[in-house]
Amino acid sequence: MKLLSGHEVIPVEGAERERQVKHFEAYAPGLIRLMPGRWLMHAVYQEYADKIYSFKYKKGDVTVMTWPKCGTTWMQETVWTMMKNPNLNNPDAQLPLCVRAPFIELDVFSPPPDPGEVAPSNAHISATLKRLHPDEALGDAVHVQYAALCPSPRVIKTHLPFSLMSPAILDESKVVYVARNPKDVVVSYHHHSKIVKGHDFVGTLEEFVQYFVDDDLMYGPYWLHLKEALERRNHPNLHFMFFEDMKANPLEELKKLDAFLRTNLSEEQLGAIAKYTSFEQMKTRGVTPILNFERSGAKVDVLNEDIAQKEGGFLRKGKTGDWKNKLTPELEAEVDKWIQKNLNDLDITFRY
Ligand code: PPS
């Protein structure tokens, strides 16, 4: 099967599938590779891929694009606040993040249990859709449909690389791309894959690191994702930034974002937004990457609660350099070797 993006869909089979399902118990329904690129996705992605690729962006829309665990949620909240809540008094700020800033490929992680049905974890999105657009029949890609119906300017989240998104995205709208030190990414993604039932990772950190350096994690490969963004770095509608810079000096980064987004905020407003979007304040408000189930009161079972209680939830630590507490010297050497091999062709350096 060929996607509109030109990628060939190759089912993951045999020993590779067995290995993945042994370590990621939630991948039993099937995985696919998209060629070229070897992008790894849930098999169900092929049902949504063309809708995502054909999505019509409008002037003013901003997509926050990152590889998983590079700071999407932080930047979604920051960009949404700068654009829609600059004085921190918009009551819509209480709504779950994915209602305010749709996660365009979230259908892949919450497909309908049966045709015509809505996954319980999508109930709030379909309810919002029905409330705002009572005459609109619900389609099978609820999140794409919801994103399409949200009024512009929209803030949209994706972890997909440029090559799987509309080729017009940068000409018709803006993209904020966030890169993060891969050592912190692998530690954060390991935690995420254990707590989120959509992955259900049951292996060791050593095994997880091996998946990372072999480009075998969901949404992989990390370097190609980054490379596709760096190739577009000079496009005026792309803002490329680092998690580490945002952590070290949020006000400076917000000033750059302000110029990019043309939000024209004062230093005082930006300072207040930097505090409002700090790790501590976002954690207190319960702003999570996927859904605010706790706050919406929905009983949806997406987290392995015991692990989340013991080791932290979605907003785990929010630090730079936490890998130093997690990676053994052997694992660090393994990741360093992989970084050296791949950084050679890219004109960037990572802090920490
Ligand atoms: S996801 O699930 O892939 O969308 O995750 P993503 O949002 O991209 O990245 C999650 C990591 O970002 C941290 N985070 C923050 N750090 C600092 N400040 C703020 N405000 C903030 N918000 C989220 C989050 O804690 C994850 O990193 P780790 O290292 O696991 O704490």
Short mmCIF file of C-alpha atoms and ligand atoms in Angstrom, two decimals:
data_model
loop_
_atom_site.label_atom_id
_atom_site.label_comp_id
_atom_site.label_asym_id
_atom_site.label_seq_id
_atom_site.Cartn_x
_atom_site.Cartn_y
_atom_site.Cartn_z
CA MET A 1 0.00 0.00 0.00
CA LYS A 2 1.24 3.50 -0.85
CA LEU A 3 0.34 6.63 1.11
CA LEU A 4 -0.29 10.07 -0.38
CA SER A 5 3.03 11.11 1.12
CA GLY A 6 4.65 8.58 -1.22
CA HIS A 7 5.62 6.21 1.61
CA GLU A 8 5.24 2.49 1.16
CA VAL A 9 3.56 0.70 4.09
CA ILE A 10 5.46 -2.41 5.19
CA PRO A 11 3.94 -4.54 7.97
CA VAL A 12 6.36 -5.45 10.76
CA GLU A 13 6.41 -9.23 10.80
CA GLY A 14 8.30 -12.28 12.00
CA ALA A 15 11.11 -12.00 14.56
CA GLU A 16 10.97 -8.20 14.60
CA ARG A 17 7.29 -8.20 15.43
CA GLU A 18 7.78 -10.86 18.12
CA ARG A 19 10.55 -8.85 19.75
CA GLN A 20 8.51 -5.63 19.72
CA VAL A 21 5.40 -7.29 21.15
CA LYS A 22 7.46 -9.03 23.84
CA HIS A 23 8.73 -5.68 25.11
CA PHE A 24 5.81 -3.38 24.14
CA GLU A 25 2.76 -5.42 25.03
CA ALA A 26 0.40 -2.82 23.55
CA TYR A 27 1.82 -3.30 20.07
CA ALA A 28 0.15 -6.69 19.60
CA PRO A 29 -2.50 -5.31 17.15
CA GLY A 30 0.31 -4.58 14.68
CA LEU A 31 3.06 -2.22 13.61
CA ILE A 32 4.12 -0.83 10.26
CA ARG A 33 7.23 0.75 8.77
CA LEU A 34 6.89 3.61 6.33
CA MET A 35 9.51 3.58 3.61
CA PRO A 36 11.63 5.53 2.93
CA GLY A 37 12.60 6.56 6.42
CA ARG A 38 11.74 3.35 8.35
CA TRP A 39 9.24 5.40 10.39
CA LEU A 40 7.63 3.02 12.89
CA MET A 41 3.94 3.42 13.67
CA HIS A 42 0.91 1.49 14.90
CA ALA A 43 -0.61 -0.37 11.92
CA VAL A 44 -3.79 1.67 12.30
CA TYR A 45 -1.84 4.79 11.26
CA GLN A 46 -2.36 3.85 7.61
CA GLU A 47 -6.10 4.53 8.04
CA TYR A 48 -5.40 8.13 9.10
CA ALA A 49 -2.19 8.94 7.22
CA ASP A 50 -3.76 10.45 4.09
CA LYS A 51 -6.20 12.56 6.12
CA ILE A 52 -3.32 13.94 8.19
CA TYR A 53 -1.21 14.53 5.08
CA SER A 54 -4.06 16.34 3.29
CA PHE A 55 -4.93 18.53 6.26
CA LYS A 56 -5.53 22.12 5.12
CA TYR A 57 -3.52 24.63 7.12
CA LYS A 58 -4.50 28.27 7.21
CA LYS A 59 -2.51 31.44 7.64
CA GLY A 60 -1.95 32.03 11.35
CA ASP A 61 -2.01 28.33 12.35
CA VAL A 62 0.96 27.14 14.38
CA THR A 63 2.02 23.50 14.60
CA VAL A 64 4.25 22.42 17.45
CA MET A 65 6.34 19.55 16.06
CA THR A 66 8.78 17.43 18.04
CA TRP A 67 9.99 13.88 18.30
CA PRO A 68 8.30 12.32 21.40
CA LYS A 69 9.39 13.71 24.78
CA CYS A 70 11.19 16.76 23.41
CA GLY A 71 8.88 19.28 25.07
CA THR A 72 5.75 19.39 22.90
CA THR A 73 3.37 19.83 25.81
CA TRP A 74 5.42 22.67 27.23
CA MET A 75 5.57 24.45 23.89
CA GLN A 76 1.89 23.75 23.10
CA GLU A 77 0.91 25.39 26.37
CA THR A 78 3.36 28.25 25.80
CA VAL A 79 2.31 28.98 22.20
CA TRP A 80 -1.41 28.65 23.04
CA THR A 81 -1.00 31.00 26.00
CA MET A 82 0.93 33.58 23.97
CA MET A 83 -1.66 33.50 21.19
CA LYS A 84 -4.89 33.03 23.11
CA ASN A 85 -4.31 33.91 26.74
CA PRO A 86 -1.65 36.65 26.87
CA ASN A 87 -3.11 38.20 30.03
CA LEU A 88 -3.75 34.86 31.70
CA ASN A 89 -7.46 35.55 32.04
CA ASN A 90 -9.00 33.40 29.28
CA PRO A 91 -11.43 30.90 30.88
CA ASP A 92 -10.72 28.45 28.01
CA ALA A 93 -7.33 27.84 29.64
CA GLN A 94 -9.24 25.42 31.91
CA LEU A 95 -10.01 23.12 28.97
CA PRO A 96 -7.83 20.05 28.41
CA LEU A 97 -4.80 20.85 26.27
CA CYS A 98 -5.85 18.60 23.37
CA VAL A 99 -9.19 20.44 23.20
CA ARG A 100 -7.39 23.79 22.97
CA ALA A 101 -4.49 22.58 20.83
CA PRO A 102 -5.47 19.38 18.95
CA PHE A 103 -3.02 16.49 18.66
CA ILE A 104 -3.57 15.75 14.98
CA GLU A 105 -2.59 12.05 14.98
CA LEU A 106 -4.17 11.14 18.32
CA ASP A 107 -6.70 8.89 16.50
CA VAL A 108 -3.80 6.49 15.96
CA PHE A 109 -3.53 5.99 19.73
CA SER A 110 -7.28 5.84 20.34
CA PRO A 111 -8.95 4.24 17.32
CA PRO A 112 -12.69 3.44 17.56
CA PRO A 113 -13.29 0.05 19.24
CA ASP A 114 -15.84 -0.73 16.47
CA PRO A 115 -16.77 1.11 13.27
CA GLY A 116 -19.06 4.05 14.06
CA GLU A 117 -18.10 4.06 17.75
CA VAL A 118 -15.90 6.54 19.61
CA ALA A 119 -13.07 5.36 21.87
CA PRO A 120 -13.82 6.28 25.52
CA SER A 121 -10.64 8.39 25.59
CA ASN A 122 -12.04 10.47 22.70
CA ALA A 123 -15.41 11.08 24.36
CA HIS A 124 -14.59 14.64 25.38
CA ILE A 125 -13.36 15.52 21.85
CA SER A 126 -16.47 14.08 20.19
CA ALA A 127 -18.67 15.85 22.80
CA THR A 128 -16.91 19.17 22.08
CA LEU A 129 -17.33 18.57 18.35
CA LYS A 130 -21.05 17.89 18.76
CA ARG A 131 -21.47 20.96 20.98
CA LEU A 132 -19.67 23.31 18.61
CA HIS A 133 -20.90 21.74 15.36
CA PRO A 134 -24.22 19.97 16.09
CA ASP A 135 -24.89 19.34 12.38
CA GLU A 136 -21.53 17.72 11.71
CA ALA A 137 -21.60 13.90 11.47
CA LEU A 138 -18.73 12.32 13.39
CA GLY A 139 -16.17 10.78 11.06
CA ASP A 140 -13.69 8.04 11.90
CA ALA A 141 -10.72 10.39 12.38
CA VAL A 142 -12.16 12.42 15.25
CA HIS A 143 -8.99 14.36 16.06
CA VAL A 144 -8.27 15.32 12.44
CA GLN A 145 -11.92 16.35 12.06
CA TYR A 146 -11.81 18.31 15.29
CA ALA A 147 -8.58 20.08 14.28
CA ALA A 148 -10.15 20.95 10.91
CA LEU A 149 -13.21 22.48 12.59
CA CYS A 150 -11.33 24.48 15.23
CA PRO A 151 -11.30 28.17 14.36
CA SER A 152 -8.02 29.59 13.07
CA PRO A 153 -5.53 30.55 14.21
CA ARG A 154 -5.08 27.04 15.58
CA VAL A 155 -2.31 25.54 17.67
CA ILE A 156 -1.76 21.95 16.54
CA LYS A 157 0.50 19.25 17.97
CA THR A 158 2.31 16.52 16.08
CA HIS A 159 5.17 14.11 16.62
CA LEU A 160 5.20 13.21 12.93
CA PRO A 161 8.16 14.31 10.79
CA PHE A 162 7.85 16.88 8.00
CA SER A 163 7.79 14.16 5.34
CA LEU A 164 4.51 12.75 6.70
CA MET A 165 2.82 16.14 7.04
CA SER A 166 1.28 18.33 4.35
CA PRO A 167 4.02 19.59 2.01
CA ALA A 168 2.29 23.01 2.20
CA ILE A 169 2.54 23.27 6.00
CA LEU A 170 5.37 25.83 5.99
CA ASP A 171 4.05 27.88 3.12
CA GLU A 172 0.54 28.10 4.54
CA SER A 173 1.25 28.24 8.29
CA LYS A 174 3.99 28.23 10.93
CA VAL A 175 5.85 25.43 12.70
CA VAL A 176 7.68 25.54 16.03
CA TYR A 177 10.14 22.62 16.12
CA VAL A 178 11.69 21.65 19.46
CA ALA A 179 14.84 19.54 19.72
CA ARG A 180 16.09 17.96 22.97
CA ASN A 181 19.29 16.25 24.05
CA PRO A 182 18.76 12.60 23.02
CA LYS A 183 20.07 11.33 26.36
CA ASP A 184 17.25 13.09 28.20
CA VAL A 185 14.83 12.05 25.46
CA VAL A 186 15.56 8.35 25.89
CA VAL A 187 15.17 8.52 29.68
CA SER A 188 11.89 10.43 29.35
CA TYR A 189 10.54 8.16 26.59
CA HIS A 190 11.43 5.07 28.61
CA HIS A 191 9.35 6.40 31.51
CA HIS A 192 6.51 7.38 29.14
CA SER A 193 6.49 3.94 27.50
CA LYS A 194 6.14 2.29 30.89
CA ILE A 195 3.35 4.51 32.23
CA VAL A 196 1.25 4.79 29.05
CA LYS A 197 -0.87 1.73 28.36
CA GLY A 198 -0.68 2.49 24.63
CA HIS A 199 2.95 1.30 24.79
CA ASP A 200 3.08 -0.98 27.87
CA PHE A 201 6.86 -1.35 27.78
CA VAL A 202 7.93 -4.16 30.09
CA GLY A 203 11.64 -4.44 29.28
CA THR A 204 14.69 -2.89 30.93
CA LEU A 205 16.25 0.54 30.39
CA GLU A 206 19.16 -1.21 28.62
CA GLU A 207 16.72 -2.81 26.19
CA PHE A 208 14.93 0.50 25.66
CA VAL A 209 18.19 2.29 24.86
CA GLN A 210 18.98 -0.43 22.34
CA TYR A 211 15.63 0.21 20.60
CA PHE A 212 16.47 3.93 20.55
CA VAL A 213 19.90 3.59 18.97
CA ASP A 214 18.55 1.00 16.50
CA ASP A 215 15.81 3.49 15.39
CA ASP A 216 13.23 0.93 16.47
CA LEU A 217 11.03 3.07 18.74
CA MET A 218 7.57 4.33 17.81
CA TYR A 219 7.98 7.50 15.70
CA GLY A 220 11.64 6.65 15.09
CA PRO A 221 14.19 7.37 13.72
CA TYR A 222 15.15 10.32 15.93
CA TRP A 223 17.95 11.73 13.71
CA LEU A 224 16.02 11.69 10.47
CA HIS A 225 13.15 13.56 12.18
CA LEU A 226 15.62 16.20 13.33
CA LYS A 227 17.39 16.30 9.96
CA GLU A 228 14.13 16.96 8.11
CA ALA A 229 13.55 19.97 10.38
CA LEU A 230 17.12 21.24 10.05
CA GLU A 231 16.86 21.09 6.27
CA ARG A 232 14.01 23.61 6.54
CA ARG A 233 15.64 25.70 9.26
CA ASN A 234 15.96 28.81 7.09
CA HIS A 235 12.32 28.86 6.09
CA PRO A 236 10.80 32.01 7.59
CA ASN A 237 7.82 30.02 8.87
CA LEU A 238 9.92 27.57 10.87
CA HIS A 239 11.13 28.39 14.36
CA PHE A 240 13.73 25.87 15.52
CA MET A 241 14.46 25.80 19.24
CA PHE A 242 16.02 23.66 21.95
CA PHE A 243 14.38 22.37 25.15
CA GLU A 244 17.65 23.15 26.95
CA ASP A 245 17.62 26.84 25.91
CA MET A 246 14.01 27.20 27.02
CA LYS A 247 14.93 25.69 30.38
CA ALA A 248 18.04 27.87 30.81
CA ASN A 249 16.47 31.17 29.81
CA PRO A 250 12.72 31.02 29.20
CA LEU A 251 12.27 34.78 28.85
CA GLU A 252 14.85 35.02 26.05
CA GLU A 253 13.21 32.10 24.24
CA LEU A 254 9.76 33.65 24.68
CA LYS A 255 11.05 36.90 23.15
CA LYS A 256 12.22 34.97 20.08
CA LEU A 257 8.89 33.16 19.90
CA ASP A 258 7.07 36.48 20.25
CA ALA A 259 8.91 37.84 17.22
CA PHE A 260 8.23 34.64 15.25
CA LEU A 261 4.54 34.46 16.15
CA ARG A 262 4.13 38.23 15.88
CA THR A 263 2.21 38.26 19.13
CA ASN A 264 3.69 41.64 20.17
CA LEU A 265 3.64 40.92 23.89
CA SER A 266 5.32 43.15 26.45
CA GLU A 267 8.27 41.97 28.55
CA GLU A 268 5.92 41.91 31.53
CA GLN A 269 3.43 39.66 29.72
CA LEU A 270 6.22 37.35 28.55
CA GLY A 271 7.65 37.16 32.07
CA ALA A 272 4.23 36.21 33.46
CA ILE A 273 3.80 33.57 30.71
CA ALA A 274 7.26 32.13 31.44
CA LYS A 275 6.18 31.58 35.06
CA TYR A 276 2.75 30.29 34.08
CA THR A 277 4.31 27.70 31.75
CA SER A 278 7.06 26.65 34.17
CA PHE A 279 7.21 22.96 35.01
CA GLU A 280 5.96 23.57 38.54
CA GLN A 281 2.94 25.60 37.48
CA MET A 282 2.00 23.29 34.63
CA LYS A 283 2.25 20.32 36.98
CA THR A 284 0.04 22.07 39.55
CA ARG A 285 -2.53 22.83 36.85
CA GLY A 286 -2.34 19.22 35.63
CA VAL A 287 -1.55 20.12 32.02
CA THR A 288 -0.78 16.75 30.47
CA PRO A 289 0.31 15.86 26.92
CA ILE A 290 -2.71 13.79 26.08
CA LEU A 291 -5.71 14.36 28.29
CA ASN A 292 -6.69 15.84 31.61
CA PHE A 293 -8.68 12.80 32.57
CA GLU A 294 -8.48 13.59 36.25
CA ARG A 295 -9.89 17.07 35.75
CA SER A 296 -12.49 16.08 33.16
CA GLY A 297 -13.73 13.41 35.57
CA ALA A 298 -13.73 10.78 32.79
CA LYS A 299 -12.91 7.27 33.91
CA VAL A 300 -10.47 6.33 31.22
CA ASP A 301 -7.77 3.85 31.85
CA VAL A 302 -4.75 5.10 29.90
CA LEU A 303 -2.02 5.08 32.57
CA ASN A 304 -0.30 2.34 34.51
CA GLU A 305 -1.14 4.12 37.74
CA ASP A 306 1.15 2.12 40.01
CA ILE A 307 4.23 3.09 37.97
CA ALA A 308 3.01 6.69 37.60
CA GLN A 309 2.59 6.92 41.39
CA LYS A 310 6.05 5.50 42.09
CA GLU A 311 8.10 7.04 39.27
CA GLY A 312 6.17 10.15 38.20
CA GLY A 313 3.40 10.96 35.75
CA PHE A 314 3.49 12.66 32.33
CA LEU A 315 5.25 15.69 33.77
CA ARG A 316 7.99 13.66 35.38
CA LYS A 317 10.97 15.93 36.21
CA GLY A 318 11.14 18.66 33.55
CA LYS A 319 14.93 18.94 33.88
CA THR A 320 17.93 18.99 31.63
CA GLY A 321 20.66 16.45 32.32
CA ASP A 322 18.53 14.02 34.36
CA TRP A 323 20.06 11.27 32.19
CA LYS A 324 23.11 11.52 34.48
CA ASN A 325 21.01 9.94 37.22
CA LYS A 326 19.69 7.16 35.01
CA LEU A 327 22.20 6.03 32.38
CA THR A 328 25.01 3.74 33.53
CA PRO A 329 28.49 4.58 32.15
CA GLU A 330 28.04 1.69 29.66
CA LEU A 331 24.71 3.02 28.41
CA GLU A 332 26.08 6.55 28.25
CA ALA A 333 28.98 5.29 26.11
CA GLU A 334 26.54 3.45 23.83
CA VAL A 335 24.41 6.57 23.31
CA ASP A 336 27.50 8.80 22.92
CA LYS A 337 28.81 6.54 20.16
CA TRP A 338 25.47 6.81 18.35
CA ILE A 339 25.33 10.60 18.85
CA GLN A 340 28.86 11.05 17.46
CA LYS A 341 28.02 8.96 14.41
CA ASN A 342 24.89 10.96 13.65
CA LEU A 343 25.86 14.47 14.73
CA ASN A 344 28.60 14.54 12.10
CA ASP A 345 26.21 15.47 9.29
CA LEU A 346 24.20 17.96 11.38
CA ASP A 347 25.22 21.47 12.21
CA ILE A 348 24.06 21.52 15.84
CA THR A 349 25.32 20.78 19.33
CA PHE A 350 23.38 19.68 22.38
CA ARG A 351 23.94 21.13 25.81
CA TYR A 352 24.32 18.84 28.83
S1 PPS B 1 4.95 13.71 24.75
O1 PPS B 1 4.25 12.75 25.62
O2 PPS B 1 5.81 13.01 23.78
O3 PPS B 1 4.07 14.67 24.09
O4 PPS B 1 5.93 14.48 25.73
P1 PPS B 1 6.52 15.96 25.54
O5 PPS B 1 5.54 16.92 26.01
O6 PPS B 1 7.07 16.14 24.17
O7 PPS B 1 7.79 15.93 26.50
C1 PPS B 1 7.60 15.60 27.85
C2 PPS B 1 8.82 16.06 28.61
O8 PPS B 1 8.78 17.50 28.75
C3 PPS B 1 8.76 17.82 30.14
N1 PPS B 1 7.98 19.04 30.37
C4 PPS B 1 8.53 20.16 30.85
N2 PPS B 1 9.80 20.45 31.20
C5 PPS B 1 10.05 21.70 31.67
N3 PPS B 1 9.10 22.65 31.83
C6 PPS B 1 7.81 22.40 31.50
N4 PPS B 1 6.89 23.33 31.65
C7 PPS B 1 7.49 21.11 30.98
N5 PPS B 1 6.35 20.50 30.56
C8 PPS B 1 6.67 19.25 30.19
C9 PPS B 1 8.12 16.60 30.77
O9 PPS B 1 8.27 16.58 32.15
C10 PPS B 1 8.84 15.50 30.02
O10 PPS B 1 10.23 15.41 30.36
P2 PPS B 1 10.81 14.52 31.57
O11 PPS B 1 12.30 14.59 31.42
O12 PPS B 1 10.28 13.14 31.43
O13 PPS B 1 10.35 15.19 32.83
#
